[in-house]
XYZ file of C-alpha atoms in Angstrom:
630
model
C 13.183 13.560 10.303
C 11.304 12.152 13.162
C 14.637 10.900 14.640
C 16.003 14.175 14.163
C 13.827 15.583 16.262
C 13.968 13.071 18.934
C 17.885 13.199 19.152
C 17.807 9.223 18.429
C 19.162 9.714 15.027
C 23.000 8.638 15.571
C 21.964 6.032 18.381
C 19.548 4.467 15.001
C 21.665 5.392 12.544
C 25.120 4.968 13.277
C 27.700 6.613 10.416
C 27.793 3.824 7.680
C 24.473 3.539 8.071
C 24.166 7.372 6.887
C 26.318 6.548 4.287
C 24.173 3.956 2.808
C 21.001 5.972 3.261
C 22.755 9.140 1.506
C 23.492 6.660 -1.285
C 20.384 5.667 -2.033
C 19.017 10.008 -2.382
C 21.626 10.136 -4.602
C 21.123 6.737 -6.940
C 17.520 8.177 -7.615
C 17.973 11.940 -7.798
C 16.212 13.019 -11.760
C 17.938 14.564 -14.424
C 16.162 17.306 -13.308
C 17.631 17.919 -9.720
C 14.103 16.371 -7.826
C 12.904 13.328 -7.046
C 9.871 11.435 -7.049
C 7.379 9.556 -5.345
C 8.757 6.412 -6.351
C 12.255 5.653 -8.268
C 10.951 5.279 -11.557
C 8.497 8.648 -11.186
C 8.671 12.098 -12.129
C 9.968 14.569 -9.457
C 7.439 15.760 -7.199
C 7.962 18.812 -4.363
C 6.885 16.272 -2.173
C 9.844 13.955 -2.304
C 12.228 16.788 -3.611
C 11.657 18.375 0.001
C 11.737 15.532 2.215
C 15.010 13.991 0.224
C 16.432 17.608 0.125
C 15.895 17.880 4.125
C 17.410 14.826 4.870
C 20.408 15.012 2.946
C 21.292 18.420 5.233
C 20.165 16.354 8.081
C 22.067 13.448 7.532
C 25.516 16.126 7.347
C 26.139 17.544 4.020
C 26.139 20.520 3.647
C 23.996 23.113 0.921
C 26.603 23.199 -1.884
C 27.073 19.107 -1.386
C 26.497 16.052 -2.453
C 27.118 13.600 -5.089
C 27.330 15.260 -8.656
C 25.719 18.630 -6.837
C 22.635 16.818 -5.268
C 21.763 19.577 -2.917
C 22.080 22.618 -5.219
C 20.212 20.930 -7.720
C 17.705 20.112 -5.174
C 17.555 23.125 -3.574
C 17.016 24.792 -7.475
C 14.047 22.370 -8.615
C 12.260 22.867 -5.203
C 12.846 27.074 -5.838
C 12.163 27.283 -9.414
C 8.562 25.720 -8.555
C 7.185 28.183 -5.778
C 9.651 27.096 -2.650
C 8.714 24.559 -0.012
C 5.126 26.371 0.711
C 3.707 24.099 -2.552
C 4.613 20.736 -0.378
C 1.459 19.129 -0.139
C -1.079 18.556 2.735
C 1.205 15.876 4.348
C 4.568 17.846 3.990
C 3.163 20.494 5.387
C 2.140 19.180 8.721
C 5.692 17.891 8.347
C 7.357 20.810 8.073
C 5.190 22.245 10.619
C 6.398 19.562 13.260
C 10.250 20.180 12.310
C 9.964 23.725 12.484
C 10.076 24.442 8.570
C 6.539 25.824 8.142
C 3.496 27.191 10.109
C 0.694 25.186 11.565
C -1.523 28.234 10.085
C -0.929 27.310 6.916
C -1.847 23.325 7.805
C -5.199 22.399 7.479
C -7.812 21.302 9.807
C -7.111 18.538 11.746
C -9.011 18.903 14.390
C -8.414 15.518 17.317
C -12.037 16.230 18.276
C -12.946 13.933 15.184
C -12.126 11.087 17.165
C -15.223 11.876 19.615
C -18.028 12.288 16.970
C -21.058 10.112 17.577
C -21.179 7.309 15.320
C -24.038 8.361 13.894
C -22.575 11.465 11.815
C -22.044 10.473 8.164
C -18.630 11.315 8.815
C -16.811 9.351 11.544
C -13.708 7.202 12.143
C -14.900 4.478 11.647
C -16.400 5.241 8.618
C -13.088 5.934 7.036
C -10.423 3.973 5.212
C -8.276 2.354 7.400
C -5.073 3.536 5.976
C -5.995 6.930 6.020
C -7.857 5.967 9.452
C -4.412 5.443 10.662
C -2.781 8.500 8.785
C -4.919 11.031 10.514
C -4.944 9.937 13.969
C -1.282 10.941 15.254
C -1.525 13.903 12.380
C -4.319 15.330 14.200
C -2.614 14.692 17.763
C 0.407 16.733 16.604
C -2.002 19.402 15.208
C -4.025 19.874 18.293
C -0.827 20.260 20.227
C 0.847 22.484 17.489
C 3.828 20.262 18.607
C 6.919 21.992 16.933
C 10.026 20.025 17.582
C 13.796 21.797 18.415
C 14.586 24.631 16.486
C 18.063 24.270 15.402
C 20.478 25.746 13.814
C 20.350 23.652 10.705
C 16.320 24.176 10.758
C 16.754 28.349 10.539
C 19.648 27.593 7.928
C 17.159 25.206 5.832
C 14.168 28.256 6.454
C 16.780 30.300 4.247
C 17.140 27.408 1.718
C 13.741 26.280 0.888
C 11.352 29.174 0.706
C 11.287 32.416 -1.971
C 10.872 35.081 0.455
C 11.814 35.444 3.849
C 10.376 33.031 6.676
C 8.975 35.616 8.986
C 7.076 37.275 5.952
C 5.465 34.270 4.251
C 1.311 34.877 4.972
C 1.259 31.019 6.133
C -3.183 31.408 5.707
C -2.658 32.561 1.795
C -0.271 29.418 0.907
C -2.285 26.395 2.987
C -4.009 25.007 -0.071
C -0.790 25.864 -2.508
C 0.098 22.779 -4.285
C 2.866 21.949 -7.010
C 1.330 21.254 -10.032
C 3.851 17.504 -10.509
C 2.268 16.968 -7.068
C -1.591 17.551 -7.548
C -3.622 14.187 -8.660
C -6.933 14.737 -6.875
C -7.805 18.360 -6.981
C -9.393 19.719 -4.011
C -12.821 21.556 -4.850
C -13.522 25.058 -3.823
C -16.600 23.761 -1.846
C -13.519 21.463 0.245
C -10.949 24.640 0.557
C -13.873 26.498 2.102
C -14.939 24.178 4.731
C -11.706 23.495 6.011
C -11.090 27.245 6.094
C -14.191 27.779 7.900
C -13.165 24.944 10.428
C -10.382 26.338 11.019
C -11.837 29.892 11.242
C -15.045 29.049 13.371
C -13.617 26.051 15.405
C -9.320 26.819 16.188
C -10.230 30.265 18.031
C -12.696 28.728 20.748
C -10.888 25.671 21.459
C -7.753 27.674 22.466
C -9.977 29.254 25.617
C -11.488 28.095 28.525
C -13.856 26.281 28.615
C -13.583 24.822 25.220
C -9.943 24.008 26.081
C -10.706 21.202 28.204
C -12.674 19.264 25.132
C -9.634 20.004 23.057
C -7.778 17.931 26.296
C -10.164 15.543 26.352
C -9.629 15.271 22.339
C -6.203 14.769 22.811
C -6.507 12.149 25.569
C -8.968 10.349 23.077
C -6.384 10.458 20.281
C -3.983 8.944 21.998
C -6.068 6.350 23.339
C -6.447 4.827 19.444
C -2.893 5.417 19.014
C -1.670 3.204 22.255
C -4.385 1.001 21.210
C -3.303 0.968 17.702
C 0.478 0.360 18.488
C -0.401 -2.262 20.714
C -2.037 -4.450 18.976
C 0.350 -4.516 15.907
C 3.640 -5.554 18.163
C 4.292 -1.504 17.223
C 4.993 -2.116 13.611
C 1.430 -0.374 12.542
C -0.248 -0.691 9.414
C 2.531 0.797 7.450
C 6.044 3.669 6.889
C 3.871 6.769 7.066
C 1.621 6.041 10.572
C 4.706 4.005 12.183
C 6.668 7.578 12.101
C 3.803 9.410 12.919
C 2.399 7.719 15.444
C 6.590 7.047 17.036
C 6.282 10.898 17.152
C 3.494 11.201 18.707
C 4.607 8.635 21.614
C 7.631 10.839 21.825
C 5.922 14.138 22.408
C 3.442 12.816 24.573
C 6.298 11.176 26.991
C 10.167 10.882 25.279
C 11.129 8.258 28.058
C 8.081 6.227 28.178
C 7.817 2.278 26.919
C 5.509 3.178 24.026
C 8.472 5.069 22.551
C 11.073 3.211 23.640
C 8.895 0.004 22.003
C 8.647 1.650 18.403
C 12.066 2.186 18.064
C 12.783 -1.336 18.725
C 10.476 -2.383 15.310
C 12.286 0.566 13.293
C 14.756 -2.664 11.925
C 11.262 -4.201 10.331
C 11.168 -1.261 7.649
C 14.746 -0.832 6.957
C 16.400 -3.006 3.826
C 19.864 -2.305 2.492
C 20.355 -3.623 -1.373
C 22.705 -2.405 -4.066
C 21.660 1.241 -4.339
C 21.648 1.546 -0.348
C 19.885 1.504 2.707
C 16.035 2.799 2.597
C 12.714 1.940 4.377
C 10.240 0.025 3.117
C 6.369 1.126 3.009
C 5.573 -2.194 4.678
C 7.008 -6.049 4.797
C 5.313 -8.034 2.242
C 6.869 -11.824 3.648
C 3.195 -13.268 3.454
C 2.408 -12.151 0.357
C 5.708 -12.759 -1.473
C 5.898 -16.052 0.005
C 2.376 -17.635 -0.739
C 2.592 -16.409 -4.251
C 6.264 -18.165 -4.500
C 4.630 -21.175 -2.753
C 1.608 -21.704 -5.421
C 4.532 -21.495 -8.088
C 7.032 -23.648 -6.600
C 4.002 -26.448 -6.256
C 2.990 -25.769 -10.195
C 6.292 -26.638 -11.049
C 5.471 -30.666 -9.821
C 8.839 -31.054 -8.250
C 8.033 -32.133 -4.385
C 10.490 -34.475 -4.568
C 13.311 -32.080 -5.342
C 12.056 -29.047 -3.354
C 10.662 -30.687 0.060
C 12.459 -29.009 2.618
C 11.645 -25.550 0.630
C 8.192 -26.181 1.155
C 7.562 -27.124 4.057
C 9.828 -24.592 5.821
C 6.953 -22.154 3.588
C 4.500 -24.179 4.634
C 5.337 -24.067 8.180
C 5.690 -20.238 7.866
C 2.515 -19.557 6.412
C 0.608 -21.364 9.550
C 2.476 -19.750 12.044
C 1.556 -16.372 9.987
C -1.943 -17.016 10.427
C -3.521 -13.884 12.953
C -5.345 -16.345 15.500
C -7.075 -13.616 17.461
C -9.372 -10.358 16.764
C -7.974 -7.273 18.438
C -7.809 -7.195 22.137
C -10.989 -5.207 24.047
C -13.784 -3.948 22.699
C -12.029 -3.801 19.043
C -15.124 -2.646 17.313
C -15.248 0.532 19.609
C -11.786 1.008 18.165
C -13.072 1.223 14.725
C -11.775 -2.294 14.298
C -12.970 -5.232 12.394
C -12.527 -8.740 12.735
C -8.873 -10.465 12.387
C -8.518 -14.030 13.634
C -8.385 -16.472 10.709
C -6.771 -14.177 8.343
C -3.371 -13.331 6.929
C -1.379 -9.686 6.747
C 0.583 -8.599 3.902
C 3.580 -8.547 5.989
C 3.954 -10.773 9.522
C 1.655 -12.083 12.189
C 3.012 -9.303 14.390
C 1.408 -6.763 12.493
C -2.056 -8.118 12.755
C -3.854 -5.818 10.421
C -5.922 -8.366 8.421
C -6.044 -8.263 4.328
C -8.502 -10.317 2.138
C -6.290 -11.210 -0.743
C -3.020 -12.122 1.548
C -5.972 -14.395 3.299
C -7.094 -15.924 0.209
C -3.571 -16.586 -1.022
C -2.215 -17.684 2.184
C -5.560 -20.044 3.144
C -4.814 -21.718 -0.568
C -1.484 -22.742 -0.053
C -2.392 -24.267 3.133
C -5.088 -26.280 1.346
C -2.969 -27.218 -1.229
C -0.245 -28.225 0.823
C -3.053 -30.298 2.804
C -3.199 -32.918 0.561
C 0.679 -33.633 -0.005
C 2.545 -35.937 1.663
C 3.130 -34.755 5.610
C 6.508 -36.370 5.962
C 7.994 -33.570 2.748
C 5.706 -30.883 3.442
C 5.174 -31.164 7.092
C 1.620 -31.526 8.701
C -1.477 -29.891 7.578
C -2.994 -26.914 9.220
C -6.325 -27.636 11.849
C -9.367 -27.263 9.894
C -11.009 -24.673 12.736
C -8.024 -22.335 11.709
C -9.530 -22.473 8.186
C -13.101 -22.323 9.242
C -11.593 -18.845 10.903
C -10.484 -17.770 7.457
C -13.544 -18.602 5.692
C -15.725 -16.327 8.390
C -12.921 -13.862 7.634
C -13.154 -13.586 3.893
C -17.188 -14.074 4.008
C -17.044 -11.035 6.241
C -16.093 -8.399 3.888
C -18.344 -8.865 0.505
C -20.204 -6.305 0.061
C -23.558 -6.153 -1.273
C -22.243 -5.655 -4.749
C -20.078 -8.904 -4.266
C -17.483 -7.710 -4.473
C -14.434 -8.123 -1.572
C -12.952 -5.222 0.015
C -9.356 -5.493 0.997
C -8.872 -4.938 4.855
C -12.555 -3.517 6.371
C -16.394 -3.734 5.130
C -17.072 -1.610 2.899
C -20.637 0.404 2.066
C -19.929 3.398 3.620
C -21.539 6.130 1.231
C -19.642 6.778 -2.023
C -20.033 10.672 -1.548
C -18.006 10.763 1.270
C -14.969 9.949 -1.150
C -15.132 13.505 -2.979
C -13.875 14.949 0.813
C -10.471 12.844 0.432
C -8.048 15.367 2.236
C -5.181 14.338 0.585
C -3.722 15.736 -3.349
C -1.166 13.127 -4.180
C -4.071 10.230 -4.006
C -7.216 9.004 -5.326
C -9.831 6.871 -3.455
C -8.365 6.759 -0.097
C -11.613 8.303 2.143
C -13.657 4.859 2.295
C -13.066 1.429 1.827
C -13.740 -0.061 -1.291
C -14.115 -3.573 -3.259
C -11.121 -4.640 -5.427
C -11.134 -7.679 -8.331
C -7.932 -8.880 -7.104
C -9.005 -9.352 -3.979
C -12.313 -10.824 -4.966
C -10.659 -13.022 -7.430
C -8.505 -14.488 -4.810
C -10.968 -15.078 -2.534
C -13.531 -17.059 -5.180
C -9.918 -18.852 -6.277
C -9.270 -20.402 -2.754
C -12.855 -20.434 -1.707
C -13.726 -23.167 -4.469
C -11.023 -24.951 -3.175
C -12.376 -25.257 0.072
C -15.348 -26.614 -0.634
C -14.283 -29.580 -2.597
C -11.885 -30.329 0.423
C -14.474 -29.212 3.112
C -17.864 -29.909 1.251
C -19.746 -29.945 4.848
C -18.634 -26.220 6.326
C -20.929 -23.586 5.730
C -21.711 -24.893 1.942
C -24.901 -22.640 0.929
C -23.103 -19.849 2.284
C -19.866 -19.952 0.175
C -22.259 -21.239 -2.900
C -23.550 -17.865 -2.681
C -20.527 -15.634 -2.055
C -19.026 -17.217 -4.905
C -21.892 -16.652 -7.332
C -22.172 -12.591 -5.872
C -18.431 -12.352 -6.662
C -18.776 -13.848 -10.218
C -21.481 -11.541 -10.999
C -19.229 -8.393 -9.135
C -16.285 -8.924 -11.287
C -18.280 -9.718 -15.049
C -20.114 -6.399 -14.226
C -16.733 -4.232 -13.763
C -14.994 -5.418 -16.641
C -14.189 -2.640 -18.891
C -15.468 -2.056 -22.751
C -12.306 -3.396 -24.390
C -12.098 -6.508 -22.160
C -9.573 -5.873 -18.983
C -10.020 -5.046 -15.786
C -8.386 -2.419 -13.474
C -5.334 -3.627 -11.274
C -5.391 -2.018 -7.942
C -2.135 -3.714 -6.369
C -0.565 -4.085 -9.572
C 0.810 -2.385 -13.375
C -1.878 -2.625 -13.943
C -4.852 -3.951 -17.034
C -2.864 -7.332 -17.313
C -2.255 -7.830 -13.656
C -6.020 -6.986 -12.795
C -7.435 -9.317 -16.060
C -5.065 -12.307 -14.591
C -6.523 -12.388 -11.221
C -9.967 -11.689 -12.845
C -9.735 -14.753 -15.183
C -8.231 -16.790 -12.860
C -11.215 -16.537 -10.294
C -13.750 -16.908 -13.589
C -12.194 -20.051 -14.002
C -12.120 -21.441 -10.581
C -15.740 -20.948 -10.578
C -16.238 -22.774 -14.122
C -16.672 -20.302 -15.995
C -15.215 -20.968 -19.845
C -14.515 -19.026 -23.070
C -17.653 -21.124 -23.972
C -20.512 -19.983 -21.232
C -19.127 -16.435 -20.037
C -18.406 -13.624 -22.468
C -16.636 -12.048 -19.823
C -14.232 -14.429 -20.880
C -14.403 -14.179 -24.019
C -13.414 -10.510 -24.085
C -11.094 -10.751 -21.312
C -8.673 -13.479 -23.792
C -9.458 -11.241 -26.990
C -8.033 -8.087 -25.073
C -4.962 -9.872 -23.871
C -3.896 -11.429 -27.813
C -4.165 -8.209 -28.994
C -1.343 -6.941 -26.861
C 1.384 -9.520 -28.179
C 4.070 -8.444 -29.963
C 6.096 -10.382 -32.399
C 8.338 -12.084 -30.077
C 5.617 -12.937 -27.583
C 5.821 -10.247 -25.267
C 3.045 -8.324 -23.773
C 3.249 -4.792 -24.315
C 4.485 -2.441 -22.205
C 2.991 0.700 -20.846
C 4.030 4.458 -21.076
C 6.058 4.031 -17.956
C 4.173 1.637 -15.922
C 3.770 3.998 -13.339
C 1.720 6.311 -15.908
C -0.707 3.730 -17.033
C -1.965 3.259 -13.705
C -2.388 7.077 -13.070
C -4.286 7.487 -16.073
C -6.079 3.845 -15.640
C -5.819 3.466 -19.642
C -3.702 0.908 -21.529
C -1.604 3.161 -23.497
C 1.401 0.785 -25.488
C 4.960 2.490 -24.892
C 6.949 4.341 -27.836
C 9.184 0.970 -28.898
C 7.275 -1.519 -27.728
C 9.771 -2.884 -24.655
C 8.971 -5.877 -23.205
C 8.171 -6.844 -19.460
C 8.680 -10.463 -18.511
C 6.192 -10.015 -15.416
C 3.318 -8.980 -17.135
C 4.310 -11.379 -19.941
C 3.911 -13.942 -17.303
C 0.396 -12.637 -15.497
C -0.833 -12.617 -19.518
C 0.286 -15.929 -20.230
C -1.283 -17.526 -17.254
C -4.367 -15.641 -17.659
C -5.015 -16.853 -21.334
C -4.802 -20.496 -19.982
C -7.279 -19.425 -17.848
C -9.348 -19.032 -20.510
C -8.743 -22.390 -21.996
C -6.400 -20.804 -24.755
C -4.733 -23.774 -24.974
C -7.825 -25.720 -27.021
C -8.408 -23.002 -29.310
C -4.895 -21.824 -30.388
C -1.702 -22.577 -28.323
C 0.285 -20.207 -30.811
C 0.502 -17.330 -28.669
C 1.268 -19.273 -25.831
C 3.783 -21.392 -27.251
C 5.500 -17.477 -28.115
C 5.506 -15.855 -24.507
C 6.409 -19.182 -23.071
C 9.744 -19.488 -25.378
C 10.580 -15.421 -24.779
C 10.012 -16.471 -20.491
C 12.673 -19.148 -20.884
C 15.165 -17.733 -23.369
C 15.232 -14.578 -21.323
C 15.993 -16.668 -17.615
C 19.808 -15.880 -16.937
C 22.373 -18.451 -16.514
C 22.118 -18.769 -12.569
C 17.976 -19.121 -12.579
C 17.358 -15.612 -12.236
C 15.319 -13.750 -14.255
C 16.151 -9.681 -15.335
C 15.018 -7.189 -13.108
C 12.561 -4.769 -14.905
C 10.213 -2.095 -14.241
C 8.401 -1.853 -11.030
C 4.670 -3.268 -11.489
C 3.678 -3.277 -7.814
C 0.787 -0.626 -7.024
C -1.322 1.288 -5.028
C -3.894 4.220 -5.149
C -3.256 5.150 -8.382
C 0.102 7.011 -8.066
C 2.082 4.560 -5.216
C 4.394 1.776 -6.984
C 5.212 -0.622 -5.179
C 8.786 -2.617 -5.576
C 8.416 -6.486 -5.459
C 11.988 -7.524 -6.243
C 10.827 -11.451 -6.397
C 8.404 -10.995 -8.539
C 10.866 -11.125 -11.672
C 11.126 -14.954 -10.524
C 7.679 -15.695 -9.405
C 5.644 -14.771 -12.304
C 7.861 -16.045 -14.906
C 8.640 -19.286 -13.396
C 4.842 -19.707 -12.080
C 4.102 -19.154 -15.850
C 6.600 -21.589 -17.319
C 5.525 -24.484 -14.909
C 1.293 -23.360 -15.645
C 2.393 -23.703 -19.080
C 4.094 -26.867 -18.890
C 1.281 -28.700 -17.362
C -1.844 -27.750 -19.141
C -0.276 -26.538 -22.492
C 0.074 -29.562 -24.841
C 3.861 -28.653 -26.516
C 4.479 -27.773 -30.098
């Protein structure tokens, strides 16, 4: 859509390129004529409009498409209310192309990036993500920017709405919202104080004199955004703000080098595989490759598998962010970077705490085998960067947040703009990422016993006590990043363990390893959820009708009862999941590809394609060490 509007879109997208793209919509169209937010999820107005739109965009026509895609499209987005129950983010969408009002948007006013600091509501106070969402939102909402109105965007004001275009009451829809859309439920209390910003506020700042702070908004606005694009090589933080923010570059000059720059790092988001071409939320090369580093160096083959490491070795160093942001990065709203990992490339320089922890540990790791097969160790000051990093962000709870501090007041989450979401306002702490960080920190210090001991001993004993005090009733924990009790209760034992805690001497333990044998099945398999995707929505365990098996989680569960010293008490259940892993690995190494069990904020999934090797193999080789066989 955004290239659309630029004209850039055949110049970006040449013709098979289309064609791929257009295959893609139409691999993961429902039974039911929509789609949703994710391939395996139920259709949602959201994605139903944006796929529908793009399809006419990308040339065929209303009554086209494979097996009737666009009449099928067109009759799931009608038969639930028309276009005007798109969600907060598709409407400001539809607003920019043309296909909806920026009356019926709400406030998004760029004079929120001049508040003092002091307010309890300020930028910097936010979560980064959505931080990053709301910055070129708002800059396109104070300039009510409305891109060309074609002929194809009057054709699609005939296709998607109920009524006629020029008689919908844009006010009366703004908070409308499809019911297969609406997670978080906005309050009455929120509906009336955006209304009232946008009643009391909107008028004034239209008229001189207020019209020069809505300028000097603007100016401000696009200050963050230049800063923001600079200082990740104009990749951003992820899909939604690189568009947005591209946009917003566009309208405020179409031939300048800030636009002409985030076209050029459009090829870091696109990936073609056997259902087509489509763009990625973000890379995840750091993350996917320290995780298949710790299980290629569990499997105790160096010998065979040199070169393989230390080409991942020698990517994971050169990954490493060895700067903070440029300026005066904390006026930005910006914390800390150098010493730490992304999720994606050292390009993108926004720092995460887990893709820290798990990059830092396979550096350490890799310290202490031979140079000459795994190529030379990383400079300890780059790790003493890492460890500042990771000590940075635990909060006063002890737990870890993932890419900011956290602390900012918990209230402040109930004003989360967004429906489709849940806990995206303010930063908060995470097990996984905790985990991970007590995991490699422990490390550390028996390689680096002199650097800043007192101060890890304590971090480490916070996060212990953080992650035994959020474990649920019946054992687990809550996986934020992944499908979603197992994943969580893996990462949470593993950390336990690392800091020597037993099944003996922590009952966190204890019930963590009785929750995980009670979801075996006969041939060794951890249960399955009601659609992995709905498990994490409704953040219970709920077993699946039939019982199918997932090799992933299989994996995670296996690992994390060895954990928990399994092994000495009953290798039964082990000895089961490990024989399913193996018997189920396909003649050419490869393991099935299953259900997605990447996550994030409750309703995202997240597709990790090497997972369905990692896990399973870093499983097989965990078990193969410490598991004395049958």
């Amino acid at each position: 859509m955004c290239l659309y509007i630029t004209g850039h879109l055949d110049t970006v997208f040449p013709a098979e390129y289309r064609k791929e793209i257009l295959r893609f919509i139409f691999c993961h169209q429902n039974e039911d004529g929509g789609w949703g937010f994710h391939v395996e999820g139920h259709s949602t107005m959201y994605c139903t409009v944006y796929n529908y739109i793009c399809m006419r965009i990308l040339g065929v026509g209303p009554d086209g498409g494979q097996g009737n895609a666009c009449p099928r499209g067109k009759k799931w987005i009608l038969d639930r209310g028309g276009a005007t129950s798109i969600p907060t983010w598709g409407k400001a969408w539809l607003s920019v192309l043309g296909l909806y009002e920026w009356a019926g948007c709400n406030s998004m006013p760029p004079e929120f990036w001049m508040l003092p600091s002091f307010l309890p509501i300020h930028p910097a106070k936010l979560w980064c993500y959505t931080r990053m969402v709301y910055m070129p939102l708002s800059y396109l909402y104070g300039k009510r920017f409305v891109g060309p109105i074609t002929p194809l965007v009057l054709q699609l004001r005939e296709e998607l709405f109920l009524q006629p275009y020029n008689e919908i009451n844009w006010k009366k829809v703004r908070h409308h919202c499809a019911q297969e859309d609406l997670y978080y439920p906005h309050s009455l209390i929120q509906d009336l104080m955006r209304d009232g910003v946008d009643l009391f506020t909107e008028p004034f700042l239209t008229f001189w004199p207020f019209n020069k702070l809505r300028e000097k908004a603007l100016e401000t606005t696009m200050k963050h955004i230049h800063y923001e694009d600079r200082n990740s090589g104009y990749i951003t933080m992820a899909c939604v703000e690189k568009v947005l923010c591209m946009l917003a570059c566009w309208v405020e000059d179409p031939y300048g080098d800030s636009f002409k720059k985030h076209l050029a790092r459009l090829p870091d988001y696109i990936w073609i595989a056997e259902d087509g071409i489509k763009m990625q939320a973000v890379g995840s090369q750091l993350w996917d490759s320290s995780l298949a580093i710790q299980a290629l160096i569990a499997c105790k083959l160096t010998d065979e598998i040199g070169p393989t490491l230390m080409k991942g070795h020698d990517f994971i160093k050169k990954s490493q962010v060895r700067d903070n942001p440029s300026g005066d990065f904390r006026g930005m709203y910006r914390h800390i970077s150098k010493g730490s990992w992304t999720f994606s490339v050292r390009d993108q320089h926004w720092q995460v705490s887990d893709c820290t922890a798990e990059g830092f540990k396979c550096c350490l790791l890799l310290s202490v085998m031979p140079p000459e097969i795994v190529g030379e160790k990383i400079e300890p000051e780059w790790l003493y960067d890492s460890v500042n990093f990771m000590l940075s962000l635990q909060s006063k709870n002890g737990g870890l947040s993932a890419w900011e501090p956290a602390g900012t007041s918990k209230w402040l989450e109930s004003l989360n703009p967004t429906e489709m979401f849940e806990d995206v306002f303010i930063e908060h702490e995470y097990v996984e990422n905790t985990a991970s960080a007590i995991d490699a920190l422990v490390l550390f210090k028996k390689l680096y016993p002199g650097h800043r001991k007192q101060e890890i001993e304590i971090f480490i004993k916070n996060a212990v006590q953080y992650i035994e005090e959020i474990q649920r009733p019946d054992g687990s924990w809550y996986g934020n990043w992944g499908v979603c009790f197992t994943y969580g209760t893996w990462f949470a034992l593993r950390g336990l363990a690392a800091a020597g805690k037993t099944y003996h001497n922590c009952l966190a333990v204890r019930k963590a390893a009785d929750f995980l044998l009670k979801l075996q099945l006969a041939d060794g398999v951890e249960k399955k959820k009601v659609k992995l995707s709905l498990c994490l929505v409704m953040q219970k365990y709920t077993p699946l009708e039939g019982n199918r098996s997932n090799l992933i989680q299989t994996g995670w569960t296996l690992m994390g009862l060895i954990h928990s010293g399994q092994a000495e008490r009953d290798p039964t259940p082990l000895h089961r999941a490990a024989k399913l892993l193996i018997n189920s690995q396909k003649e050419d190494g490869d393991f099935p590809q299953q259900e997605i069990v990447g996550a994030s904020l409750k309703t995202c999934m997240i597709h990790y394609p090497i997972y369905r090797n990692i896990y399973p193999l870093w499983a097989i080789a965990e078990y193969r060490q410490l598991v004395p066989l049958p």
